[in-house]
Coordinates of C-alpha atoms in Angstrom, one line a residue:
X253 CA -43.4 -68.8 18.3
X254 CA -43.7 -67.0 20.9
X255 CA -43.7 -62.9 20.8
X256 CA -42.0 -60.4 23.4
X257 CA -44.3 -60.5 26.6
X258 CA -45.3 -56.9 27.2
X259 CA -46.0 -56.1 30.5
X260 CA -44.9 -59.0 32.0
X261 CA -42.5 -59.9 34.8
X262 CA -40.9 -62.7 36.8
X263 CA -42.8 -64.2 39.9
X264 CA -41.4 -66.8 42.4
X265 CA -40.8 -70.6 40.4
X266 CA -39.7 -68.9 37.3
X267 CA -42.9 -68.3 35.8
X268 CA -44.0 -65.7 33.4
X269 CA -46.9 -62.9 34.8
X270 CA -49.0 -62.0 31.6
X271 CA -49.7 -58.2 32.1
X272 CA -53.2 -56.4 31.5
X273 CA -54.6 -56.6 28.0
X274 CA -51.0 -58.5 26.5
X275 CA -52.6 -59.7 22.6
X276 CA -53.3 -63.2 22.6
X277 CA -51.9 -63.9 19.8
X278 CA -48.6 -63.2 21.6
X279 CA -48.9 -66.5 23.6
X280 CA -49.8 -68.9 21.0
X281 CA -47.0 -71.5 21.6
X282 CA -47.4 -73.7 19.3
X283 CA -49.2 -73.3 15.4
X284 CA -49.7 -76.8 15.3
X285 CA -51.5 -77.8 18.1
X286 CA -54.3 -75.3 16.8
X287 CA -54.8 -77.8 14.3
X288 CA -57.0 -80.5 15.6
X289 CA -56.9 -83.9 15.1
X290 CA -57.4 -87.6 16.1
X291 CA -54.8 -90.0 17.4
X292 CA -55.6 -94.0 16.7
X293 CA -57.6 -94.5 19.9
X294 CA -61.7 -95.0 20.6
X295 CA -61.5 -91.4 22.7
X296 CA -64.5 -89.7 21.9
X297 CA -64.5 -86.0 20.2
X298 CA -64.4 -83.2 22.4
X299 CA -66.6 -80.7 21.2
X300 CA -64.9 -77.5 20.2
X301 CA -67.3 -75.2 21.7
X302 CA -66.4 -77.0 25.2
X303 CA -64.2 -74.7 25.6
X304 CA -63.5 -73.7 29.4
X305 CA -65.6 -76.4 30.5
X306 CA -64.1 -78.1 33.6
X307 CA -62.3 -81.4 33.3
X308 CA -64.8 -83.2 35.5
X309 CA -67.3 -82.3 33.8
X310 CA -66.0 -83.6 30.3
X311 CA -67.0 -87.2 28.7
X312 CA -63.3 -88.1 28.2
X313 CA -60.9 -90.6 29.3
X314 CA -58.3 -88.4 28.4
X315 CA -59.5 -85.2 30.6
X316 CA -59.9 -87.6 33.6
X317 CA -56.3 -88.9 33.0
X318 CA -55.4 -84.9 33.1
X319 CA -57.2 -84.5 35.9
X320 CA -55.5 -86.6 37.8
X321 CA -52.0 -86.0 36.8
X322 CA -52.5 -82.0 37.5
X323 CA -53.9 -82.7 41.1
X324 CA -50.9 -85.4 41.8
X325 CA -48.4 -83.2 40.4
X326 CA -49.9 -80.0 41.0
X327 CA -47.0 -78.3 38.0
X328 CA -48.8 -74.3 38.5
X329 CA -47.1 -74.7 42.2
X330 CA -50.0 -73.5 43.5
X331 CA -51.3 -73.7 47.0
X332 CA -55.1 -73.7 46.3
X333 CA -56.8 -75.2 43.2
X334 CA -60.2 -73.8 42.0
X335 CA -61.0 -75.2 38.8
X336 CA -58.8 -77.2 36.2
X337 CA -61.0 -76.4 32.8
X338 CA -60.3 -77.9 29.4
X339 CA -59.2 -75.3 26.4
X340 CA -58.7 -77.7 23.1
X341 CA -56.8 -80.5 22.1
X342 CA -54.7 -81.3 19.0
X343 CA -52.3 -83.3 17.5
X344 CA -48.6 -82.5 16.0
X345 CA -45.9 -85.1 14.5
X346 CA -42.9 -85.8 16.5
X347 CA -39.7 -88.0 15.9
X348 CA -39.5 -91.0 17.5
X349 CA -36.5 -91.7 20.1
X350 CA -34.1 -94.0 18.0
X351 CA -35.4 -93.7 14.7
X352 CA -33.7 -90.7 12.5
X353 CA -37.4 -90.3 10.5
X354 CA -40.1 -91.8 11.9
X355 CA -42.2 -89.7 13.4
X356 CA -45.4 -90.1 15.3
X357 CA -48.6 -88.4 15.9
X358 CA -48.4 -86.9 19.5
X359 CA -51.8 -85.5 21.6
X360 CA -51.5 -82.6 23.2
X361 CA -54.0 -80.5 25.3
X362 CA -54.5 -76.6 26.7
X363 CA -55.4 -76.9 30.3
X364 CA -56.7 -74.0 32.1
X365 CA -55.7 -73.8 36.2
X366 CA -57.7 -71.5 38.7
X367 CA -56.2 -71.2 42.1
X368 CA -54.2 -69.3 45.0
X369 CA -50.7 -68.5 45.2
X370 CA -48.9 -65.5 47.0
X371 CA -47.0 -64.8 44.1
X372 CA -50.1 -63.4 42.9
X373 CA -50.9 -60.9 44.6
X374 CA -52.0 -57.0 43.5
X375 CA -53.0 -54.0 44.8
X376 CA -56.5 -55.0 44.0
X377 CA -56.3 -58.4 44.9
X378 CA -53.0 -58.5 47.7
X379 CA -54.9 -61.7 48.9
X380 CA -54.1 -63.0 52.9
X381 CA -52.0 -65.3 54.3
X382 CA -54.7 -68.0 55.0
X383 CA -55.7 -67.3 51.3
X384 CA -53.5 -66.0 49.0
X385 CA -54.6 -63.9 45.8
X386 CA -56.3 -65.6 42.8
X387 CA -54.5 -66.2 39.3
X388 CA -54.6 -68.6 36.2
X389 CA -51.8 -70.5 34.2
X390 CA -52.3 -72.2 31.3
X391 CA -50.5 -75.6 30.6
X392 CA -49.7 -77.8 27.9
X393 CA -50.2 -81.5 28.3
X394 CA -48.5 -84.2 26.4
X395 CA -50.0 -87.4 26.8
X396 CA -47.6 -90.5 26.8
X397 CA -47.9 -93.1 23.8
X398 CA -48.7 -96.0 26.3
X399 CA -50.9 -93.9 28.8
X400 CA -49.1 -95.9 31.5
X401 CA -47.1 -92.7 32.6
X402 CA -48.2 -89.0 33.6
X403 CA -49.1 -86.6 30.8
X404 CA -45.9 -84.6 30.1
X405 CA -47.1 -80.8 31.5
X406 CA -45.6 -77.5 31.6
X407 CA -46.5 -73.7 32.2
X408 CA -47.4 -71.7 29.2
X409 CA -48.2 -68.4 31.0
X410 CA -50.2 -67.2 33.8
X411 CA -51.4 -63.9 35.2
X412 CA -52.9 -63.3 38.4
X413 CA -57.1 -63.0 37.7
X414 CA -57.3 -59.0 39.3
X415 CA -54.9 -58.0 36.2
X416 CA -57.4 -59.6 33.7
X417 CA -60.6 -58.0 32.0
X418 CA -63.1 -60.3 32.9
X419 CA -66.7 -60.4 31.3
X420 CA -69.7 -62.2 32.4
X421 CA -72.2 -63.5 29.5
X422 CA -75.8 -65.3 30.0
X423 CA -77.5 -67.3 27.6
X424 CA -81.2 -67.5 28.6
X425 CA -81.9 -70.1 25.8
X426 CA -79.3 -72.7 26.4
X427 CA -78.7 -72.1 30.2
X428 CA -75.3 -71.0 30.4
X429 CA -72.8 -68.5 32.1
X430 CA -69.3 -67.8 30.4
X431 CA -66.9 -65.6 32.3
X432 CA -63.8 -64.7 29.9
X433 CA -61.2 -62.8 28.9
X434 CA -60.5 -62.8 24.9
X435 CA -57.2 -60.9 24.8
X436 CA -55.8 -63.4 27.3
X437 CA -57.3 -66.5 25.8
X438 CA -59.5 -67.2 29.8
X439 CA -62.9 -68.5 29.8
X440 CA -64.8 -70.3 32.1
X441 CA -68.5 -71.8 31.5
X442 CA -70.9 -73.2 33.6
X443 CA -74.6 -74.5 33.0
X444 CA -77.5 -72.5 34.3
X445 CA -81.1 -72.3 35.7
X446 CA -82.5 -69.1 34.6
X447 CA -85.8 -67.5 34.9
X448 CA -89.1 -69.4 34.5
X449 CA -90.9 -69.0 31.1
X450 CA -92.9 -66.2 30.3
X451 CA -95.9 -65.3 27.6
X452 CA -97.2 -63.5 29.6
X453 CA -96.0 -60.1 29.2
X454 CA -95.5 -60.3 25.4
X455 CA -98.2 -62.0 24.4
X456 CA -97.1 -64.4 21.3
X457 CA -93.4 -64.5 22.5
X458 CA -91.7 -66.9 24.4
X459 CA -89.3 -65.5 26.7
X460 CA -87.9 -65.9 30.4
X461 CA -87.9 -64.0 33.7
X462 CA -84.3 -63.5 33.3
X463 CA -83.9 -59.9 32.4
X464 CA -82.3 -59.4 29.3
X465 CA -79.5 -56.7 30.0
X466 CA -76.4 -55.3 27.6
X467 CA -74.7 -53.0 30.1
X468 CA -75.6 -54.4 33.1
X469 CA -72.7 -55.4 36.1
X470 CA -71.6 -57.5 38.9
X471 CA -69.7 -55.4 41.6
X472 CA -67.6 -56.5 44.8
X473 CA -69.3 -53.4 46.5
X474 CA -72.5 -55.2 45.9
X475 CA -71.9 -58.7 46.7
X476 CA -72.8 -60.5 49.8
X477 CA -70.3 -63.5 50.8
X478 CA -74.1 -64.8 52.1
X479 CA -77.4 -64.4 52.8
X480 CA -77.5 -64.9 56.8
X481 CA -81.2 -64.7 57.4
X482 CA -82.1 -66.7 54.5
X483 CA -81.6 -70.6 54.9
X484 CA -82.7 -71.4 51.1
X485 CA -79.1 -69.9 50.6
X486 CA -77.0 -72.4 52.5
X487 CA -74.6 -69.9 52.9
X488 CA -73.6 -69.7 49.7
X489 CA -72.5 -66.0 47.9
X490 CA -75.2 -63.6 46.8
X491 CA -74.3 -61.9 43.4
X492 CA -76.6 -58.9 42.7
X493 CA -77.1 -58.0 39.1
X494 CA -76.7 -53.9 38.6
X495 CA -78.1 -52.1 36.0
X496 CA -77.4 -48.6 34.8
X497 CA -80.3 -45.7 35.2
X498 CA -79.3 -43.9 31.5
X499 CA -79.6 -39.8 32.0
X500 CA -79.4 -38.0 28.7
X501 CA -81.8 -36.4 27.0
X502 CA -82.6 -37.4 23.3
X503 CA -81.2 -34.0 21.5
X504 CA -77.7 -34.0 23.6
X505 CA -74.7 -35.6 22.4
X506 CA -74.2 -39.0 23.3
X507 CA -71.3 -37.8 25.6
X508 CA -73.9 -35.9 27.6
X509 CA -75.2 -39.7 28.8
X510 CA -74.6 -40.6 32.3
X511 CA -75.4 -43.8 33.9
X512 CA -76.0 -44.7 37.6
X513 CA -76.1 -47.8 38.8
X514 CA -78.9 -49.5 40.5
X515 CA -79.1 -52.4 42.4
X516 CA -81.6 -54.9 41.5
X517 CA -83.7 -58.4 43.0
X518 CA -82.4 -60.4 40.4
X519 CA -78.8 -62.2 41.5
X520 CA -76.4 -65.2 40.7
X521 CA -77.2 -67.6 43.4
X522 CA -77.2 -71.2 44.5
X523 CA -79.5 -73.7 43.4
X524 CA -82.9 -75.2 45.5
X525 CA -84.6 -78.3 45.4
X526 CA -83.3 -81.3 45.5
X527 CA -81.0 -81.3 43.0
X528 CA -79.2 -78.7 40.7
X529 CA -81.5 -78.3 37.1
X530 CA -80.3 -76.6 34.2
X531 CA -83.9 -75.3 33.1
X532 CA -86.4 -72.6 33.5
X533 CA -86.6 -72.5 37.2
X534 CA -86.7 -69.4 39.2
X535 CA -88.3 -66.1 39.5
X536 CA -86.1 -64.6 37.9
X537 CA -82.3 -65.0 38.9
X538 CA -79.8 -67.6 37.4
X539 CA -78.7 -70.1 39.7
X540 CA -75.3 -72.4 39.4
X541 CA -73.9 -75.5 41.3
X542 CA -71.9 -74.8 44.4
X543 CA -68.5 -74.6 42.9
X544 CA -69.3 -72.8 39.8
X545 CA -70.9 -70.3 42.1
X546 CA -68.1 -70.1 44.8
X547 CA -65.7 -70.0 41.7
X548 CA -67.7 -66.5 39.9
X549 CA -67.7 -65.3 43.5
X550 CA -64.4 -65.6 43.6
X551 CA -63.6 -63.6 40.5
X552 CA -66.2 -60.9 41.8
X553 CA -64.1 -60.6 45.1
X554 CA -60.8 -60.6 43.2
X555 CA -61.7 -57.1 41.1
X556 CA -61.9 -53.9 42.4
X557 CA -63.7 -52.8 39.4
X558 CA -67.3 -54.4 38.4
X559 CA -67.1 -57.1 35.7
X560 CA -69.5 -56.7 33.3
X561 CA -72.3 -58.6 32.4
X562 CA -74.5 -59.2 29.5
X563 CA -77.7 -61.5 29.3
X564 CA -79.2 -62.1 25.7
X565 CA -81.6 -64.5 24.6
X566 CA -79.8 -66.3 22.1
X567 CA -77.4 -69.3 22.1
X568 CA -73.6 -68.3 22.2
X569 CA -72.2 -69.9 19.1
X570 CA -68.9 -70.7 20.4
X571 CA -69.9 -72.0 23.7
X572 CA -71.3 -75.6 25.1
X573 CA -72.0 -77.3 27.9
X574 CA -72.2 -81.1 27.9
X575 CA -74.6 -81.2 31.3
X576 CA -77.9 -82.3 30.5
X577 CA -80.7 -79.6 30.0
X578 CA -83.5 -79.9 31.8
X579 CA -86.5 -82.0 29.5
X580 CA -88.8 -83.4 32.8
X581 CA -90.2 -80.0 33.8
X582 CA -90.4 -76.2 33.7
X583 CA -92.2 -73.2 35.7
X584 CA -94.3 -70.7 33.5
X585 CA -95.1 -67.8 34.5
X586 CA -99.0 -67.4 35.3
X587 CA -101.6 -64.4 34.7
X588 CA -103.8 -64.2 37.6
X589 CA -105.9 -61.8 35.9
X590 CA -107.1 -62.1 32.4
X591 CA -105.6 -61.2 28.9
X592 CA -106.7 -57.6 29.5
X593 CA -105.3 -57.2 32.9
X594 CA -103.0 -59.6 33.5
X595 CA -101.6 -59.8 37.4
X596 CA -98.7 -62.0 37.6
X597 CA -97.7 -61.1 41.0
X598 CA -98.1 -63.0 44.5
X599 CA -97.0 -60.8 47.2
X600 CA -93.5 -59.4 45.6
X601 CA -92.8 -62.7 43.8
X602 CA -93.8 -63.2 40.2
X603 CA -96.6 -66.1 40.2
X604 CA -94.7 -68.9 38.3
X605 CA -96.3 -72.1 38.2
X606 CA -94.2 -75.7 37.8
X607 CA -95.4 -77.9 34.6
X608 CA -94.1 -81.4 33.4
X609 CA -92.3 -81.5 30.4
X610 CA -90.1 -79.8 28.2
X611 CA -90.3 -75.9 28.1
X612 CA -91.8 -75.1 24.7
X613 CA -89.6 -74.3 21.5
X614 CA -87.0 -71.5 21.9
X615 CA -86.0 -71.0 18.7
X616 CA -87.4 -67.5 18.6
X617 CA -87.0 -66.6 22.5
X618 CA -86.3 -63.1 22.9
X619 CA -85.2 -61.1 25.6
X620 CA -87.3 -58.5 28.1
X621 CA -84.8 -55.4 29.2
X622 CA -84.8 -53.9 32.4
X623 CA -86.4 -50.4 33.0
X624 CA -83.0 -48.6 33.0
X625 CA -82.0 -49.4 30.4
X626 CA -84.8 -47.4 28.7
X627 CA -86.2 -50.4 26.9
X628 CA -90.3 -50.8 26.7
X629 CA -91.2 -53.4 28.6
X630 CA -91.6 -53.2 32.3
X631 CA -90.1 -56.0 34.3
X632 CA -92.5 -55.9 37.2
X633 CA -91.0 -56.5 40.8
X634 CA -87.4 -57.7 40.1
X635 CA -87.4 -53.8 38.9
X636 CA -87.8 -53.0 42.5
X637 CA -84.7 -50.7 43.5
X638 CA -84.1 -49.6 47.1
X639 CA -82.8 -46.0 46.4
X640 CA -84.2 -43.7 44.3
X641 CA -81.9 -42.2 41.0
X642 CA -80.2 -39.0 42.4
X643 CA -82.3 -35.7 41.1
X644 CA -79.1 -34.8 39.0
X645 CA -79.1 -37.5 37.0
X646 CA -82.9 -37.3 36.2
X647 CA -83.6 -37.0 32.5

């Protein structure tokens, strides 16, 4: 099944490199396994839309037998492991050693592996010898019909993560970050505290102090590693959002737009408080455990060009997180003013407020855009950029 690999070539073990932008459906190794089953056992479903959701974090016996055999065994060769991250599981007939034709219903799973290795390296990402460059490898896992052995693994394909066209996607309503590549089947998804809800600014909507953004970025130019001065941070990685001035004016051709890039107050950071909460939580930035954020640092660090980012009010229909949202409390943002002139700033801080129980319904949340991108609604001080727009790109 599987096609001719272009752009690929051989690294160290015997492995196959996936090159930039190769089609997916190049590397589908097996039809059947897309097909998904159940095997006689009490293992509970696994959610489809779990998807890139890391092993540990998965309600499975089966996953937590996986985990264990990749981190005994450790098949990718590699010499650091990031994440190990579930992709689906499915079920094929196979003949049964001694029998001419019986056959019996096998499990099989897509595993994802993050991690270091030299044989990864690039000009954007040549790595160092204390930490070699980052790549994937995807492997397919055969469980054994007693469970008393290891799963039966092997590589599928692998590219190093500097050659891939990542994307980064927020979901304000159900708390949650995916980082993927479609072309290359990679995705990675990690639960979320976003902004803390807001009817304020539109009055009759519900939405959050996350700005809502469709061409905004995350660069390695931008990124701090830390935040020295700032012990809330526990030196943990900073990653600014950047959004894109738009200069054009409304009678030129759309080729006449330009966009420049401005840094902004809102960032992926780590989590405060006690414990990590996937709610409505912050005044304005979208904050993740430790390793999910050390992991998207990671991929930030490992491209030379910015990865993209999008943050929309809806659910992603594809994607799930199993970890609990947060139901005992939310902030809300508060008007210090009155309904005719509303202040909802202290100092340069939005005024939120922290209120038990569950945020209210967010069927219909909708998204606030950020000044440059020429939307209506002014974001207040997360809009706050520290350079001014160059005069030749003024409208």
């Amino acid at each position: 099944m599987l096609g001719p690999l272009a752009g690929g070539h051989r690294a160290s073990g015997g492995h196959q490199v996936i090159g930039r932008r190769v089609s997916i459906w190049a590397l589908v190794f097996v039809a059947g396994l897309a097909t998904t089953g159940r095997a006689n056992t009490a293992e509970p479903e696994l959610d489809l839309r779990w998807r890139g959701v890391a092993l540990s974090d998965l309600p499975s016996a089966e996953t937590a037998l996986l985990a264990r055999a990749i981190a005994e065994t450790n098949p990718a060769e590699l010499t650091a492991v990031t994440s190990v991250a579930w992709l689906e599981r499915g079920t094929r007939l196979e003949s049964v050693a001694g029998w001419s034709s019986a056959s019996q219903l096998m499990v099989h799973h897509l595993i994802q592996v993050v991690g270091r290795h030299p044989r990864f390296a690039s000009e954007e990402d040549p790595g160092t010898r204390k930490e070699p460059a980052l790549g994937v490898v995807v492997l397919e896992a055969r469980l054994p019909r007693d469970h008393s052995d290891w799963p039966e693994l092997r590589v599928l394909r692998e590219a190093p993560i500097a050659s891939l066209d990542l994307e980064i996607a927020v979901s304000l309503t159900d708390r949650l970050t995916v980082v993927s590549d479609e072309r290359f089947g990679f995705v990675r998804v990690y639960p979320s505290g976003v902004g803390a809800i807001d009817t304020v600014r539109r009055p009759g909507y519900v939405s959050s102090l996350t700005p809502a953004t469709e061409l905004g970025r995350v660069s390695r130019d931008a990124r701090q590693a830390t935040l020295s001065a700032s012990s809330w941070n526990r030196g943990k990685p900073y990653l600014p959002f950047e959004i894109p001035f738009i200069a054009g004016r409304a009678r030129e051709p759309s080729s006449a737009t330009r966009r420049w890039y401005m840094q902004t107050r809102v960032a992926f950071h780590i989590w405060q408080g006690r414990h990590f909460s996937r709610g409505f939580n912050s005044h304005g930035c979208v904050t993740l455990r430790d390793d999910d954020l050390d992991e998207l640092a990671r991929f930030v660090f490992a491209n030379a060009e910015p990865l993209p980012l999008v943050v929309r009010a809806p659910d992603f229909a594809q994607h799930r997180h199993p970890f609990p949202h947060e139901t005992g409390h939310h902030w809300a943002l508060e008007n210090l003013g009155t309904a005719r002139r509303p202040v909802i700033t202290r100092g340069n801080f939005y005024a939120i407020d922290k209120r038990d129980g569950p945020p209210p319904p967010l069927a219909e949340m909708v998204g606030i855009f950020m000044d440059g991108e020429r939307r209506k609604d002014p974001l207040g001080p997360v809009a706050a950029y520290p350079d001014a727009p160059p005069p030749s790109l003024a409208p």
